[in-house]
Coordinates of C-alpha atoms in Angstrom, one line a residue:
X244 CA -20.7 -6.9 -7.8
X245 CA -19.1 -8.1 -10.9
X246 CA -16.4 -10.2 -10.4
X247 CA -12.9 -8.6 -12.4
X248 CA -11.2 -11.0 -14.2
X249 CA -8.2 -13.1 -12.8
X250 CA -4.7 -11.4 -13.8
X251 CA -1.3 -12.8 -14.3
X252 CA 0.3 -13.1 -11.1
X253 CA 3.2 -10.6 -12.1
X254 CA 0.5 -7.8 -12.7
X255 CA -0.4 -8.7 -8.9
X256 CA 3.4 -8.1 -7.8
X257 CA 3.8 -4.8 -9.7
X258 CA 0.8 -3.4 -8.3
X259 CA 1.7 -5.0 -4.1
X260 CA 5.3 -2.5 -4.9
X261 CA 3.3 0.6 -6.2
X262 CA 1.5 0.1 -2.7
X263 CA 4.4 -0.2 -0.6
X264 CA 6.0 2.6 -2.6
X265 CA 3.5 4.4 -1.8
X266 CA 3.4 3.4 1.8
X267 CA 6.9 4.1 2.0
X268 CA 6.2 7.7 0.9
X269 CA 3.8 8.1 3.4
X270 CA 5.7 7.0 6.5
X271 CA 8.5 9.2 5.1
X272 CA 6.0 12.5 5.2
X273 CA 4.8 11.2 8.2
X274 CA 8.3 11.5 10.2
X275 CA 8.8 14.7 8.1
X276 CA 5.7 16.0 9.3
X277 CA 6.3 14.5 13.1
X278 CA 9.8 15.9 13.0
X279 CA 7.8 19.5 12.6
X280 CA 5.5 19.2 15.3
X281 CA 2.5 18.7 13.2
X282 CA 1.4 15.6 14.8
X283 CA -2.0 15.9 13.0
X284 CA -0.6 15.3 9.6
X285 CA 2.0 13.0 10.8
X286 CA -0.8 10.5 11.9
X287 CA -3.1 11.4 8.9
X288 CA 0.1 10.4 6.6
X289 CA 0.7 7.1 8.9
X290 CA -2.8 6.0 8.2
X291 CA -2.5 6.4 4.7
X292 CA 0.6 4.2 4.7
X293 CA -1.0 1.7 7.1
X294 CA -3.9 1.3 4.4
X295 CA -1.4 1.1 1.2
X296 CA 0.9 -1.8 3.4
X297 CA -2.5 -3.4 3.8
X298 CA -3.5 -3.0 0.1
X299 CA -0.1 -4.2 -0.6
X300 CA -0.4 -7.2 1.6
X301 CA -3.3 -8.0 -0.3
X302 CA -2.2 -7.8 -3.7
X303 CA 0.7 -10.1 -3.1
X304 CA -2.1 -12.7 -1.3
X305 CA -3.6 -12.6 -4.4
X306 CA -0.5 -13.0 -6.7
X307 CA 0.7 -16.2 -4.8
X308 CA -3.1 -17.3 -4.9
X309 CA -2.3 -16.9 -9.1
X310 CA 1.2 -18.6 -8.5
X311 CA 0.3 -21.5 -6.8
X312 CA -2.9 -22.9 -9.0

């Protein structure tokens, strides 16, 4: 696997608060959905908020990584 190049730590930052916009919207369909009763899509929905957090997380790992050399 080809390694991507390094980007500016900024970029890293932007893209760690799409995620946890996106996680944010997720946990918010999530209580919409548990709120309804349909406790299948309100787990599905806090899954795919769990994995954008994570993603987030990861992203702004990788920005201070950038920051700090």
């Amino acid at each position: 696997m080809a390694k991507t190049p390094k980007q500016p730590a900024g970029e890293h930052h932007h893209l760690a608060a799409a995620h946890h916009h996106a996680a944010a919207h997720h946990h918010h369909q999530a209580a919409h959905h548990h709120d309804l009763g349909e406790l299948k899509e309100a787990k599905d929905h806090a899954a795919a908020a769990l994995e954008h957090s994570e993603l987030a997380h990861k992203h702004t790992t990788t920005a201070h990584g950038h920051s700090h050399k």
